[in-house]
CSV table of C-alpha atoms in Angstrom, one decimal:
chain,number,residue,atom,x,y,z
A,1269,UNK,CA,7.4,10.6,-6.3
A,1270,UNK,CA,4.3,9.9,-8.2
A,1271,UNK,CA,3.0,13.5,-8.3
A,1272,UNK,CA,0.3,12.8,-5.8
A,1273,UNK,CA,0.7,13.9,-2.2
A,1274,UNK,CA,-1.3,13.1,0.8
A,1275,UNK,CA,-1.4,14.7,4.2
A,1276,UNK,CA,-1.1,13.8,7.0
A,1277,UNK,CA,0.8,10.6,6.6
A,1278,UNK,CA,-0.3,9.3,10.0
A,1279,UNK,CA,-3.4,10.2,12.0
A,1280,UNK,CA,-4.6,8.9,15.3
A,1281,UNK,CA,-8.1,10.1,16.2
A,1282,UNK,CA,-10.7,9.3,18.8
A,1283,UNK,CA,-14.2,8.2,17.8
A,1284,UNK,CA,-15.6,11.6,18.6
A,1285,UNK,CA,-13.1,13.7,16.7
A,1286,UNK,CA,-13.4,15.4,13.3
A,1287,UNK,CA,-10.4,15.4,11.0
A,1288,UNK,CA,-9.8,15.7,7.3
A,1289,UNK,CA,-7.4,13.9,4.9
A,1290,UNK,CA,-6.0,15.9,2.0
A,1291,UNK,CA,-4.8,14.8,-1.4
A,1292,UNK,CA,-3.2,16.9,-4.1
A,1293,UNK,CA,-2.1,15.9,-7.5
A,1294,UNK,CA,0.3,17.8,-9.7
A,1295,UNK,CA,-0.2,15.8,-12.9
A,1296,UNK,CA,-3.1,17.7,-14.6
A,1297,UNK,CA,-5.4,14.7,-14.2
A,1298,UNK,CA,-9.1,15.1,-14.1
A,1299,UNK,CA,-10.2,12.1,-12.1
A,1300,UNK,CA,-9.4,11.4,-8.5
A,1301,UNK,CA,-10.2,8.5,-6.2
A,1302,UNK,CA,-10.3,7.5,-2.6
A,1303,UNK,CA,-9.5,3.9,-1.6
A,1304,UNK,CA,-9.5,2.1,1.7
A,1305,UNK,CA,-6.9,-0.6,2.3
A,1306,UNK,CA,-7.4,-2.8,5.3
A,1307,UNK,CA,-5.3,-5.8,6.2
A,1308,UNK,CA,-5.8,-8.9,4.1
A,1309,UNK,CA,-8.6,-7.2,2.0
A,1310,UNK,CA,-8.5,-6.0,-1.6
A,1311,UNK,CA,-8.4,-2.3,-2.2
A,1312,UNK,CA,-11.9,-0.9,-1.6
A,1313,UNK,CA,-12.9,2.0,-3.9
A,1314,UNK,CA,-14.7,4.6,-1.8
A,1315,UNK,CA,-15.3,7.6,-4.1
A,1316,UNK,CA,-14.6,8.7,-7.6
A,1317,UNK,CA,-14.6,12.2,-8.9
A,1318,UNK,CA,-14.4,13.1,-12.6
A,1319,UNK,CA,-13.9,16.7,-13.5
A,1320,UNK,CA,-14.8,17.6,-9.9
A,1321,UNK,CA,-18.1,15.8,-10.0
A,1322,UNK,CA,-18.7,12.8,-7.8
A,1323,UNK,CA,-19.5,9.9,-10.1
A,1324,UNK,CA,-19.3,7.0,-7.6
A,1325,UNK,CA,-20.0,6.5,-4.0
A,1326,UNK,CA,-19.4,2.9,-3.2
A,1327,UNK,CA,-21.9,2.5,-0.3
A,1328,UNK,CA,-19.6,4.4,2.0
A,1329,UNK,CA,-21.0,5.3,5.4
A,1330,UNK,CA,-21.9,8.9,5.9
A,1331,UNK,CA,-19.2,9.4,8.5
A,1332,UNK,CA,-16.9,9.7,5.5
A,1333,UNK,CA,-17.6,12.8,3.5
A,1334,UNK,CA,-15.6,13.6,0.4
A,1335,UNK,CA,-15.0,17.1,-1.1
A,1336,UNK,CA,-13.4,18.0,-4.4
A,1337,UNK,CA,-13.1,21.8,-4.8
A,1338,UNK,CA,-11.1,21.5,-8.0
A,1339,UNK,CA,-9.4,18.9,-10.2
A,1340,UNK,CA,-6.2,19.0,-8.2
A,1341,UNK,CA,-7.5,18.7,-4.7
A,1342,UNK,CA,-9.5,16.0,-2.9
A,1343,UNK,CA,-10.4,15.9,0.7
A,1344,UNK,CA,-11.9,13.2,2.9
A,1345,UNK,CA,-13.7,14.6,6.0
A,1346,UNK,CA,-14.0,12.2,8.9
A,1347,UNK,CA,-16.3,12.3,11.9
A,1348,UNK,CA,-17.5,9.9,14.5
A,1349,UNK,CA,-15.4,7.1,13.1
A,1350,UNK,CA,-15.3,3.5,14.4
A,1351,UNK,CA,-12.3,1.4,15.3
A,1352,UNK,CA,-12.9,-0.8,12.2
A,1353,UNK,CA,-12.3,2.3,10.1
A,1354,UNK,CA,-8.6,2.1,11.0
A,1355,UNK,CA,-6.8,1.5,7.7
A,1356,UNK,CA,-4.5,3.0,5.0
A,1357,UNK,CA,-6.4,5.5,3.0
A,1358,UNK,CA,-5.1,6.0,-0.5
A,1359,UNK,CA,-5.7,8.7,-3.0
A,1360,UNK,CA,-5.2,8.3,-6.7
A,1361,UNK,CA,-5.6,10.3,-9.8
A,1362,UNK,CA,-5.8,9.4,-13.5
A,1363,UNK,CA,-6.3,11.2,-16.8
A,1364,UNK,CA,-9.7,10.8,-18.5
A,1365,UNK,CA,-9.1,11.5,-22.1
A,1366,UNK,CA,-9.9,9.8,-25.4
A,1367,UNK,CA,-11.4,6.7,-23.8
A,1368,UNK,CA,-8.4,5.3,-22.0
A,1369,UNK,CA,-6.5,3.3,-21.0
A,1370,UNK,CA,-6.1,5.0,-17.6
A,1371,UNK,CA,-3.2,4.3,-15.3
A,1372,UNK,CA,-3.7,5.4,-11.8
A,1373,UNK,CA,-1.2,7.3,-9.8
A,1374,UNK,CA,-1.3,6.8,-6.1
A,1375,UNK,CA,-0.3,8.9,-3.2
A,1376,UNK,CA,1.7,7.5,-0.3
A,1377,UNK,CA,-1.4,7.1,1.8
A,1378,UNK,CA,-2.6,8.2,5.3
A,1379,UNK,CA,-2.4,5.6,8.0
A,1380,UNK,CA,-5.4,6.1,10.1
A,1381,UNK,CA,-5.9,4.7,13.6
A,1382,UNK,CA,-9.2,5.2,15.4
A,1383,UNK,CA,-9.0,4.7,19.1
B,436,UNK,CA,-13.4,-14.4,-5.7
B,437,UNK,CA,-12.0,-11.1,-6.8
B,438,UNK,CA,-11.5,-9.4,-10.1
B,439,UNK,CA,-8.5,-9.8,-10.5
B,440,UNK,CA,-7.5,-12.5,-8.3
B,441,UNK,CA,-3.8,-13.1,-7.8
B,442,UNK,CA,-2.0,-16.3,-7.0
B,443,UNK,CA,0.0,-17.3,-5.1
B,444,UNK,CA,-1.0,-15.2,-2.1
B,445,UNK,CA,2.6,-15.3,-1.0
B,446,UNK,CA,5.9,-16.1,-2.8
B,447,UNK,CA,9.3,-16.4,-1.2
B,448,UNK,CA,12.4,-16.8,-3.4
B,449,UNK,CA,16.2,-16.1,-3.4
B,450,UNK,CA,17.8,-13.3,-5.1
B,451,UNK,CA,18.6,-14.1,-8.7
B,452,UNK,CA,15.6,-16.4,-9.2
B,453,UNK,CA,12.6,-15.6,-11.3
B,454,UNK,CA,9.3,-14.7,-9.7
B,455,UNK,CA,6.0,-15.5,-11.5
B,456,UNK,CA,2.7,-14.2,-10.3
B,457,UNK,CA,-0.7,-15.0,-11.8
B,458,UNK,CA,-3.9,-13.1,-12.1
B,459,UNK,CA,-7.4,-14.3,-13.1
B,460,UNK,CA,-10.4,-12.3,-13.9
B,461,UNK,CA,-14.0,-12.9,-14.8
B,462,UNK,CA,-15.3,-10.3,-17.2
B,463,UNK,CA,-14.2,-8.8,-20.5
B,464,UNK,CA,-11.6,-6.1,-20.2
B,465,UNK,CA,-10.0,-3.3,-22.2
B,466,UNK,CA,-6.7,-3.6,-20.4
B,467,UNK,CA,-5.1,-5.2,-17.4
B,468,UNK,CA,-2.6,-3.4,-15.2
B,469,UNK,CA,0.0,-4.5,-12.7
B,470,UNK,CA,0.9,-2.4,-9.7
B,471,UNK,CA,3.5,-2.8,-6.9
B,472,UNK,CA,3.1,-1.7,-3.3
B,473,UNK,CA,5.9,-1.5,-0.8
B,474,UNK,CA,4.8,-2.0,2.8
B,475,UNK,CA,2.5,0.8,4.0
B,476,UNK,CA,3.0,2.9,0.9
B,477,UNK,CA,1.0,3.8,-2.1
B,478,UNK,CA,0.7,1.6,-5.2
B,479,UNK,CA,3.0,2.2,-8.1
B,480,UNK,CA,2.0,1.4,-11.7
B,481,UNK,CA,4.3,-1.1,-13.3
B,482,UNK,CA,2.9,-2.1,-16.7
B,483,UNK,CA,-0.3,-2.0,-18.7
B,484,UNK,CA,-1.3,-4.6,-21.3
B,485,UNK,CA,-4.2,-4.0,-23.7
B,486,UNK,CA,-6.7,-6.8,-24.4
B,487,UNK,CA,-5.4,-7.1,-28.0
B,488,UNK,CA,-1.8,-7.7,-26.8
B,489,UNK,CA,-0.4,-11.0,-25.7
B,490,UNK,CA,2.9,-10.1,-24.2
B,491,UNK,CA,4.7,-7.0,-23.0
B,492,UNK,CA,8.1,-6.3,-21.6
B,493,UNK,CA,9.5,-3.5,-19.4
B,494,UNK,CA,13.0,-4.0,-18.1
B,495,UNK,CA,13.0,-7.1,-16.0
B,496,UNK,CA,9.2,-7.4,-16.1
B,497,UNK,CA,7.3,-9.5,-18.6
B,498,UNK,CA,3.6,-9.6,-18.6
B,499,UNK,CA,1.4,-12.0,-20.6
B,500,UNK,CA,-2.3,-11.9,-21.2
B,501,UNK,CA,-4.5,-14.7,-22.3
B,502,UNK,CA,-8.0,-13.3,-22.8
B,503,UNK,CA,-9.4,-16.7,-23.7
B,504,UNK,CA,-8.5,-18.0,-20.3
B,505,UNK,CA,-9.1,-14.6,-18.6
B,506,UNK,CA,-5.7,-14.7,-17.0
B,507,UNK,CA,-2.4,-12.8,-16.9
B,508,UNK,CA,1.0,-13.5,-15.5
B,509,UNK,CA,3.8,-11.2,-14.3
B,510,UNK,CA,7.3,-12.5,-14.5
B,511,UNK,CA,10.1,-10.7,-12.7
B,512,UNK,CA,13.5,-12.0,-13.9
B,513,UNK,CA,16.7,-12.0,-11.9
B,514,UNK,CA,14.9,-10.8,-8.8
B,515,UNK,CA,16.5,-8.6,-6.2
B,516,UNK,CA,15.8,-8.0,-2.5
B,517,UNK,CA,14.5,-4.6,-3.5
B,518,UNK,CA,11.7,-6.3,-5.4
B,519,UNK,CA,10.2,-7.4,-2.1
B,520,UNK,CA,6.7,-5.9,-2.2
B,521,UNK,CA,3.0,-6.7,-2.8
B,522,UNK,CA,2.0,-7.0,-6.4
B,523,UNK,CA,-1.6,-6.4,-7.6
B,524,UNK,CA,-3.3,-6.8,-10.9
B,525,UNK,CA,-6.2,-4.6,-11.8
B,526,UNK,CA,-8.8,-4.7,-14.6
B,527,UNK,CA,-11.3,-2.2,-15.9
B,528,UNK,CA,-14.1,-4.7,-16.5
B,529,UNK,CA,-14.6,-3.3,-19.9
B,530,UNK,CA,-15.3,0.2,-18.6
B,531,UNK,CA,-13.8,3.4,-20.1
B,532,UNK,CA,-14.6,5.5,-17.1
B,533,UNK,CA,-11.3,5.0,-15.4
B,534,UNK,CA,-12.4,2.8,-12.6
B,535,UNK,CA,-10.1,-0.2,-11.7
B,536,UNK,CA,-10.8,-3.4,-9.8
B,537,UNK,CA,-8.0,-4.7,-7.8
B,538,UNK,CA,-7.3,-8.1,-6.3
B,539,UNK,CA,-5.8,-9.0,-3.0
B,540,UNK,CA,-2.3,-9.1,-4.3
B,541,UNK,CA,0.7,-11.4,-4.1
B,542,UNK,CA,3.2,-10.8,-1.3
B,543,UNK,CA,6.7,-11.3,-2.8
B,544,UNK,CA,9.7,-11.7,-0.5
B,545,UNK,CA,13.1,-11.9,-2.1
B,546,UNK,CA,15.8,-13.1,0.2
B,547,UNK,CA,19.4,-11.9,-0.2
């Protein structure tokens, strides 16, 4: 247990569906991240939130919509996805104090399949 | 190429042997981190080495860092079947904002 939980663990959705991924961290961290991990590719950083404010959007298509209501919770809202969006979506958190260094703590991921 | 970039891409060894994985990067860094990922799971932080450190140990793990060559190595001694996983290095590219840059990883298989 890393202190970061993600739900659901598995999700199958059609291209016209709307679903949301949830991430919660119990570590008191103030930075949270969404990553996409596809087969044979490096981890792709999607979004970064520092103190609930989005500080990075790594050219992610608008069909992915993040939400960070507080420092402990992070959502990724999904709509009209494409089959190539099928991947493991990982959430992570880290402290952001005193200039670092910052280890990241990852959740177990949500395996998403778009049909 | 990636920042960091691990090699080999895959490594297969017997239990009890040592496993060495390498990582190269291109920019200045404040620190370099190694993570482990079991199949289909999240990444787990293993060890962090700062740019002013040359070697660090944690249990059966030994990490070295050569900033002049922009490279790092992770050594797992006396490997076990449970060490089978993917191993990633990550750097901060000199940023203090918490962002990390991961490579493609090394898939380590340890046979009993």
